CSV table of C-alpha atoms in Angstrom, one decimal:
chain,number,residue,atom,x,y,z
A,107,THR,CA,54.3,-90.0,78.7
A,108,ASP,CA,50.6,-90.6,79.0
A,109,THR,CA,51.0,-92.1,82.4
A,110,ARG,CA,53.3,-89.2,83.5
A,111,ASP,CA,50.8,-86.6,82.2
A,112,ILE,CA,48.0,-88.3,84.1
A,113,MET,CA,50.2,-88.4,87.3
A,114,LEU,CA,51.1,-84.7,86.9
A,115,ALA,CA,47.4,-83.7,86.4
A,116,ARG,CA,46.4,-85.7,89.4
A,117,ALA,CA,49.3,-84.2,91.5
A,118,ARG,CA,48.3,-80.7,90.5
A,119,SER,CA,44.7,-81.3,91.5
A,120,VAL,CA,45.5,-83.2,94.8
A,121,GLY,CA,48.7,-81.4,95.7
A,122,SER,CA,47.1,-78.0,96.7
A,123,LEU,CA,47.3,-79.1,100.3
A,124,PHE,CA,51.0,-78.7,100.2
A,125,ILE,CA,51.4,-75.8,97.9
A,126,ARG,CA,54.0,-73.4,99.3
A,127,SER,CA,52.7,-70.5,101.3
A,128,THR,CA,54.3,-67.9,103.4
A,129,PRO,CA,54.8,-68.6,107.1
A,130,THR,CA,52.3,-65.9,108.1
A,131,VAL,CA,49.6,-67.2,105.7
A,132,LEU,CA,50.0,-71.0,106.2
A,133,GLN,CA,46.8,-72.0,104.6
A,134,SER,CA,47.2,-70.0,101.4
A,135,THR,CA,47.3,-71.9,98.2
A,136,ARG,CA,49.0,-69.1,96.3
A,137,PRO,CA,52.5,-70.1,95.0
A,138,PHE,CA,55.4,-67.9,96.1
A,139,SER,CA,56.5,-65.0,93.9
A,140,THR,CA,60.0,-65.2,92.5
A,141,GLN,CA,61.3,-62.9,95.2
A,142,GLU,CA,59.6,-65.0,97.9
A,143,LYS,CA,61.1,-68.2,96.4
A,144,LYS,CA,64.6,-66.8,96.6
A,145,LEU,CA,64.0,-65.9,100.3
A,146,GLU,CA,62.6,-69.4,100.9
A,147,ARG,CA,65.6,-71.1,99.5
A,148,ALA,CA,67.9,-69.0,101.7
A,149,LYS,CA,66.5,-70.4,104.9
A,150,SER,CA,68.9,-71.8,107.4
A,151,PRO,CA,68.2,-75.2,109.1
A,152,GLU,CA,67.0,-73.3,112.2
A,153,GLN,CA,64.6,-71.2,110.0
A,154,TRP,CA,63.3,-74.4,108.3
A,155,LEU,CA,62.8,-76.0,111.7
A,156,ASP,CA,60.7,-73.0,112.9
A,157,PHE,CA,58.8,-73.0,109.6
A,158,LEU,CA,58.0,-76.7,109.5
A,159,LYS,CA,57.0,-76.6,113.2
A,160,GLN,CA,54.4,-74.0,112.2
A,161,ARG,CA,53.2,-76.3,109.3
A,162,GLY,CA,52.8,-79.1,111.7
A,163,THR,CA,50.1,-77.2,113.5
A,164,ILE,CA,47.7,-77.5,110.6
A,165,GLY,CA,45.5,-80.4,109.5
A,166,LEU,CA,46.3,-84.0,110.1
A,167,PRO,CA,49.8,-83.4,111.5
A,168,ALA,CA,48.2,-81.2,114.2
A,169,HIS,CA,45.6,-83.9,114.9
A,170,MET,CA,48.3,-86.5,115.2
A,171,GLY,CA,50.5,-84.5,117.6
A,172,PHE,CA,53.3,-84.3,115.0
A,173,GLU,CA,56.4,-82.4,116.2
A,174,VAL,CA,59.4,-81.6,114.0
A,175,VAL,CA,62.5,-82.2,116.1
A,176,SER,CA,65.3,-81.1,113.7
A,177,VAL,CA,66.1,-80.2,110.1
A,178,ASP,CA,69.6,-80.3,108.7
A,179,ASP,CA,71.6,-81.4,105.6
A,180,GLU,CA,71.1,-85.0,106.7
A,181,GLY,CA,67.3,-84.8,106.7
A,182,VAL,CA,64.3,-84.3,109.0
A,183,ARG,CA,63.5,-85.8,112.3
A,184,ALA,CA,60.1,-85.8,113.9
A,185,LYS,CA,58.1,-87.5,116.7
A,186,ILE,CA,54.7,-88.2,118.1
A,187,GLU,CA,53.6,-89.4,121.4
A,188,VAL,CA,51.1,-92.3,120.9
A,189,GLN,CA,47.6,-91.3,122.1
A,190,PRO,CA,44.4,-93.3,122.3
A,191,HIS,CA,43.3,-91.9,118.9
A,192,HIS,CA,46.4,-93.5,117.3
A,193,MET,CA,45.4,-97.0,118.3
A,194,ALA,CA,43.8,-99.8,116.3
A,195,PRO,CA,40.9,-101.9,117.7
A,196,ASN,CA,43.4,-104.7,118.5
A,197,GLY,CA,45.1,-102.5,121.2
A,198,TYR,CA,48.3,-101.6,119.2
A,199,CYS,CA,49.3,-98.5,117.4
A,200,HIS,CA,47.4,-98.3,114.1
A,201,ALA,CA,49.7,-98.8,111.0
A,202,GLY,CA,48.1,-95.6,109.5
A,203,SER,CA,49.4,-93.6,112.5
A,204,ILE,CA,52.9,-94.8,111.8
A,205,VAL,CA,52.6,-94.2,108.1
A,206,THR,CA,51.3,-90.7,108.8
A,207,LEU,CA,54.4,-89.9,110.9
A,208,ALA,CA,56.7,-91.2,108.2
A,209,ASP,CA,54.9,-89.7,105.3
A,210,THR,CA,54.7,-86.3,107.0
A,211,THR,CA,58.4,-86.4,107.9
A,212,THR,CA,59.4,-87.3,104.4
A,213,GLY,CA,57.0,-84.7,102.9
A,214,PHE,CA,58.4,-82.0,105.1
A,215,GLY,CA,61.9,-83.0,104.0
A,216,CYS,CA,60.8,-82.8,100.3
A,217,TYR,CA,59.2,-79.5,100.9
A,218,SER,CA,62.5,-78.1,102.4
A,219,ARG,CA,64.5,-79.4,99.4
A,220,LEU,CA,62.3,-78.4,96.4
A,221,PRO,CA,64.4,-77.6,93.3
A,222,PRO,CA,64.4,-74.0,91.8
A,223,LYS,CA,61.1,-73.0,90.2
A,224,ALA,CA,59.2,-75.8,91.9
A,225,TYR,CA,56.3,-74.7,94.1
A,226,SER,CA,55.1,-77.9,95.7
A,227,PHE,CA,55.0,-81.7,95.6
A,228,THR,CA,52.7,-84.6,96.3
A,229,THR,CA,53.4,-88.2,97.3
A,230,VAL,CA,52.8,-90.5,94.3
A,231,GLU,CA,54.0,-93.8,95.9
A,232,LEU,CA,54.8,-95.0,99.4
A,233,LYS,CA,55.8,-98.4,100.8
A,234,SER,CA,56.1,-99.4,104.4
A,235,ASN,CA,57.4,-102.5,106.3
A,236,PHE,CA,56.4,-103.0,109.9
A,237,ILE,CA,58.5,-105.0,112.3
A,238,GLY,CA,57.2,-103.7,115.6
A,239,THR,CA,54.4,-101.7,117.2
A,240,ALA,CA,53.8,-99.2,120.0
A,241,ASN,CA,51.4,-98.6,122.9
A,242,VAL,CA,49.7,-95.5,124.3
A,243,GLY,CA,52.4,-93.3,125.9
A,244,ASP,CA,55.2,-94.5,123.7
A,245,VAL,CA,57.1,-91.8,121.8
A,246,LEU,CA,57.8,-92.7,118.2
A,247,HIS,CA,60.7,-91.0,116.4
A,248,CYS,CA,61.1,-90.8,112.7
A,249,GLU,CA,64.2,-89.9,110.7
A,250,ALA,CA,63.8,-89.2,107.0
A,251,LYS,CA,66.7,-88.9,104.4
A,252,MET,CA,66.5,-88.0,100.8
A,253,ILE,CA,68.1,-90.7,98.6
A,254,HIS,CA,67.3,-89.2,95.2
A,255,GLY,CA,66.7,-85.5,94.5
A,256,GLY,CA,65.9,-84.9,90.8
A,257,ARG,CA,64.0,-82.2,89.0
A,258,SER,CA,60.8,-84.3,88.6
A,259,THR,CA,60.9,-86.6,91.6
A,260,GLN,CA,62.5,-87.1,95.0
A,261,VAL,CA,62.7,-90.4,96.9
A,262,TRP,CA,62.9,-90.4,100.6
A,263,ASP,CA,63.6,-93.2,103.1
A,264,ALA,CA,62.4,-93.1,106.7
A,265,VAL,CA,62.9,-95.2,109.8
A,266,VAL,CA,60.4,-95.1,112.7
A,267,LYS,CA,61.6,-96.1,116.1
A,268,ASN,CA,60.0,-96.8,119.4
A,269,GLY,CA,62.8,-96.0,121.8
A,270,GLU,CA,65.8,-97.7,120.4
A,271,LYS,CA,63.9,-100.3,118.5
A,272,ASN,CA,63.1,-99.9,114.8
A,273,ILE,CA,59.4,-100.6,114.2
A,274,ALA,CA,58.9,-99.5,110.6
A,275,PHE,CA,60.8,-98.7,107.4
A,276,PHE,CA,59.3,-96.4,104.8
A,277,ARG,CA,60.0,-95.2,101.3
A,278,ALA,CA,58.1,-92.4,99.6
A,279,THR,CA,58.4,-91.1,96.0
A,280,GLU,CA,57.4,-87.4,95.7
A,281,ILE,CA,56.5,-85.8,92.3
A,282,ILE,CA,57.7,-82.2,92.1
A,283,LEU,CA,55.2,-79.7,90.9
A,284,TYR,CA,56.0,-76.6,88.8
A,285,PRO,CA,53.8,-73.7,87.7
A,286,ALA,CA,52.1,-74.5,84.3
A,287,ALA,CA,54.2,-71.9,82.5
A,288,SER,CA,57.4,-73.6,83.8
A,289,LYS,CA,56.3,-77.2,83.0
A,290,GLU,CA,59.2,-77.7,80.6
A,291,VAL,CA,61.6,-77.5,83.6
A,292,ALA,CA,60.3,-80.8,84.9
A,293,GLU,CA,60.6,-82.6,81.5
Protein backbone atom coordinates (compact mmCIF):
# COMPACT_ATOMS: atom_id res chain seq x y z
CA THR A 1 0.00 0.00 0.00
CA ASP A 2 2.98 2.37 0.28
CA THR A 3 3.19 2.64 -3.51
CA ARG A 4 -0.57 3.18 -3.75
CA ASP A 5 -0.45 5.90 -1.07
CA ILE A 6 2.37 7.63 -2.94
CA MET A 7 0.41 7.42 -6.20
CA LEU A 8 -2.70 8.84 -4.53
CA ALA A 9 -0.73 11.71 -2.98
CA ARG A 10 0.88 12.50 -6.32
CA ALA A 11 -2.46 12.26 -8.11
CA ARG A 12 -4.06 14.66 -5.65
CA SER A 13 -1.27 17.19 -6.10
CA VAL A 14 -1.07 16.90 -9.90
CA GLY A 15 -4.73 16.16 -10.62
CA SER A 16 -6.05 19.63 -9.83
CA LEU A 17 -6.02 20.44 -13.56
CA PHE A 18 -8.90 18.03 -14.09
CA ILE A 19 -10.89 18.56 -10.91
CA ARG A 20 -14.57 18.77 -11.69
CA SER A 21 -15.96 22.22 -12.08
CA THR A 22 -19.26 23.62 -13.24
CA PRO A 23 -19.60 24.40 -16.95
CA THR A 24 -19.90 28.11 -16.19
CA VAL A 25 -16.73 28.18 -14.06
CA LEU A 26 -14.53 25.84 -16.06
CA GLN A 27 -11.24 26.81 -14.44
CA SER A 28 -12.45 26.40 -10.87
CA THR A 29 -10.69 23.77 -8.77
CA ARG A 30 -13.61 23.54 -6.33
CA PRO A 31 -15.12 20.02 -6.25
CA PHE A 32 -18.83 19.73 -6.88
CA SER A 33 -21.25 19.82 -3.97
CA THR A 34 -23.40 16.71 -3.47
CA GLN A 35 -26.32 18.32 -5.32
CA GLU A 36 -24.10 19.36 -8.24
CA LYS A 37 -22.64 15.83 -8.43
CA LYS A 38 -26.15 14.39 -8.75
CA LEU A 39 -26.90 16.83 -11.57
CA GLU A 40 -23.58 15.99 -13.23
CA ARG A 41 -24.33 12.26 -13.22
CA ALA A 42 -27.73 12.87 -14.80
CA LYS A 43 -26.23 14.40 -17.97
CA SER A 44 -27.35 12.93 -21.28
CA PRO A 45 -24.79 12.12 -23.99
CA GLU A 46 -25.74 15.38 -25.71
CA GLN A 47 -25.16 17.36 -22.50
CA TRP A 48 -21.81 15.59 -21.99
CA LEU A 49 -20.85 16.45 -25.58
CA ASP A 50 -21.59 20.15 -24.99
CA PHE A 51 -19.79 20.11 -21.63
CA LEU A 52 -16.67 18.36 -22.98
CA LYS A 53 -16.57 20.66 -26.00
CA GLN A 54 -16.37 23.55 -23.52
CA ARG A 55 -13.57 21.78 -21.61
CA GLY A 56 -11.70 21.40 -24.88
CA THR A 57 -11.42 25.19 -25.15
CA ILE A 58 -9.05 25.36 -22.17
CA GLY A 59 -5.29 24.77 -21.95
CA LEU A 60 -3.45 22.21 -24.06
CA PRO A 61 -6.58 20.80 -25.77
CA ALA A 62 -7.39 24.31 -27.03
CA HIS A 63 -3.80 24.84 -28.24
CA MET A 64 -3.91 21.51 -30.07
CA GLY A 65 -7.22 22.30 -31.81
CA PHE A 66 -8.88 19.38 -30.02
CA GLU A 67 -12.56 18.87 -30.87
CA VAL A 68 -14.90 16.38 -29.22
CA VAL A 69 -17.05 14.79 -31.93
CA SER A 70 -19.36 12.50 -29.93
CA VAL A 71 -20.01 10.99 -26.51
CA ASP A 72 -22.18 7.93 -25.93
CA ASP A 73 -22.33 4.62 -24.07
CA GLU A 74 -19.62 3.23 -26.37
CA GLY A 75 -17.08 5.94 -25.51
CA VAL A 76 -15.76 9.29 -26.74
CA ARG A 77 -14.63 10.35 -30.19
CA ALA A 78 -12.51 13.41 -30.95
CA LYS A 79 -10.34 14.87 -33.71
CA ILE A 80 -7.64 17.37 -34.55
CA GLU A 81 -6.54 18.83 -37.85
CA VAL A 82 -2.76 18.55 -38.06
CA GLN A 83 -1.18 22.03 -38.05
CA PRO A 84 2.46 23.12 -38.33
CA HIS A 85 2.79 23.27 -34.50
CA HIS A 86 1.91 19.54 -34.33
CA MET A 87 4.95 18.62 -36.42
CA ALA A 88 8.31 17.15 -35.43
CA PRO A 89 11.56 18.46 -36.96
CA ASN A 90 11.59 15.44 -39.31
CA GLY A 91 8.50 16.75 -41.13
CA TYR A 92 6.00 14.26 -39.74
CA CYS A 93 3.39 14.65 -37.01
CA HIS A 94 5.08 14.62 -33.61
CA ALA A 95 4.26 11.52 -31.53
CA GLY A 96 3.44 13.83 -28.60
CA SER A 97 0.67 15.45 -30.65
CA ILE A 98 -0.89 12.04 -31.28
CA VAL A 99 -0.48 11.05 -27.62
CA THR A 100 -2.13 14.33 -26.58
CA LEU A 101 -5.12 13.56 -28.79
CA ALA A 102 -5.45 10.03 -27.36
CA ASP A 103 -4.77 11.02 -23.73
CA THR A 104 -7.27 13.89 -23.84
CA THR A 105 -9.91 11.69 -25.47
CA THR A 106 -9.48 8.92 -22.87
CA GLY A 107 -9.34 11.51 -20.09
CA PHE A 108 -12.59 13.11 -21.21
CA GLY A 109 -14.12 9.63 -21.31
CA CYS A 110 -12.95 8.93 -17.76
CA TYR A 111 -14.24 12.29 -16.61
CA SER A 112 -17.69 11.49 -18.01
CA ARG A 113 -17.74 8.11 -16.22
CA LEU A 114 -16.46 8.92 -12.74
CA PRO A 115 -17.96 6.69 -10.03
CA PRO A 116 -20.23 8.13 -7.31
CA LYS A 117 -18.39 10.35 -4.80
CA ALA A 118 -15.33 10.73 -7.07
CA TYR A 119 -14.46 14.29 -7.99
CA SER A 120 -11.65 13.83 -10.48
CA PHE A 121 -8.92 11.59 -11.93
CA THR A 122 -5.39 11.71 -13.22
CA THR A 123 -3.49 9.57 -15.69
CA VAL A 124 -1.00 7.33 -13.90
CA GLU A 125 0.19 5.25 -16.83
CA LEU A 126 -0.05 5.39 -20.59
CA LYS A 127 1.30 3.31 -23.43
CA SER A 128 1.27 4.01 -27.13
CA ASN A 129 2.22 2.10 -30.26
CA PHE A 130 2.66 3.95 -33.55
CA ILE A 131 2.22 2.29 -36.93
CA GLY A 132 1.77 5.38 -39.09
CA THR A 133 1.99 9.15 -39.13
CA ALA A 134 0.32 12.27 -40.53
CA ASN A 135 1.13 15.48 -42.37
CA VAL A 136 -0.10 19.07 -42.10
CA GLY A 137 -3.74 19.24 -43.17
CA ASP A 138 -4.58 15.63 -42.26
CA VAL A 139 -7.46 15.14 -39.83
CA LEU A 140 -6.75 12.64 -37.05
CA HIS A 141 -9.69 10.90 -35.41
CA CYS A 142 -9.52 9.17 -32.05
CA GLU A 143 -12.01 6.75 -30.54
CA ALA A 144 -11.66 5.89 -26.84
CA LYS A 145 -13.46 3.07 -25.02
CA MET A 146 -13.42 2.12 -21.36
CA ILE A 147 -12.27 -1.47 -20.86
CA HIS A 148 -12.23 -1.40 -17.03
CA GLY A 149 -14.29 0.82 -14.77
CA GLY A 150 -13.53 0.27 -11.11
CA ARG A 151 -13.81 2.42 -7.99
CA SER A 152 -10.06 3.10 -7.86
CA THR A 153 -9.01 2.97 -11.49
CA GLN A 154 -10.28 3.02 -15.03
CA VAL A 155 -8.48 1.65 -18.07
CA TRP A 156 -9.19 3.13 -21.49
CA ASP A 157 -8.11 2.04 -24.96
CA ALA A 158 -7.96 4.42 -27.90
CA VAL A 159 -7.27 4.10 -31.61
CA VAL A 160 -6.05 7.09 -33.63
CA LYS A 161 -6.75 7.08 -37.36
CA ASN A 162 -5.58 9.18 -40.27
CA GLY A 163 -8.49 8.78 -42.65
CA GLU A 164 -9.28 5.06 -42.63
CA LYS A 165 -5.75 4.04 -41.62
CA ASN A 166 -4.91 3.21 -37.99
CA ILE A 167 -1.78 5.12 -37.00
CA ALA A 168 -1.63 4.62 -33.22
CA PHE A 169 -2.95 2.43 -30.44
CA PHE A 170 -3.10 3.80 -26.92
CA ARG A 171 -3.91 2.53 -23.41
CA ALA A 172 -4.31 4.77 -20.37
CA THR A 173 -4.79 3.90 -16.71
CA GLU A 174 -6.58 6.60 -14.74
CA ILE A 175 -6.58 6.76 -10.95
CA ILE A 176 -9.89 7.93 -9.53
CA LEU A 177 -9.70 10.75 -6.97
CA TYR A 178 -12.01 11.10 -3.99
CA PRO A 179 -12.32 13.87 -1.39
CA ALA A 180 -10.10 13.15 1.64
CA ALA A 181 -13.15 12.53 3.85
CA SER A 182 -14.31 9.81 1.43
CA LYS A 183 -10.93 8.13 0.91
CA GLU A 184 -12.24 4.80 2.24
CA VAL A 185 -14.55 4.56 -0.81
CA ALA A 186 -11.51 4.01 -3.03
CA GLU A 187 -9.94 1.34 -0.83
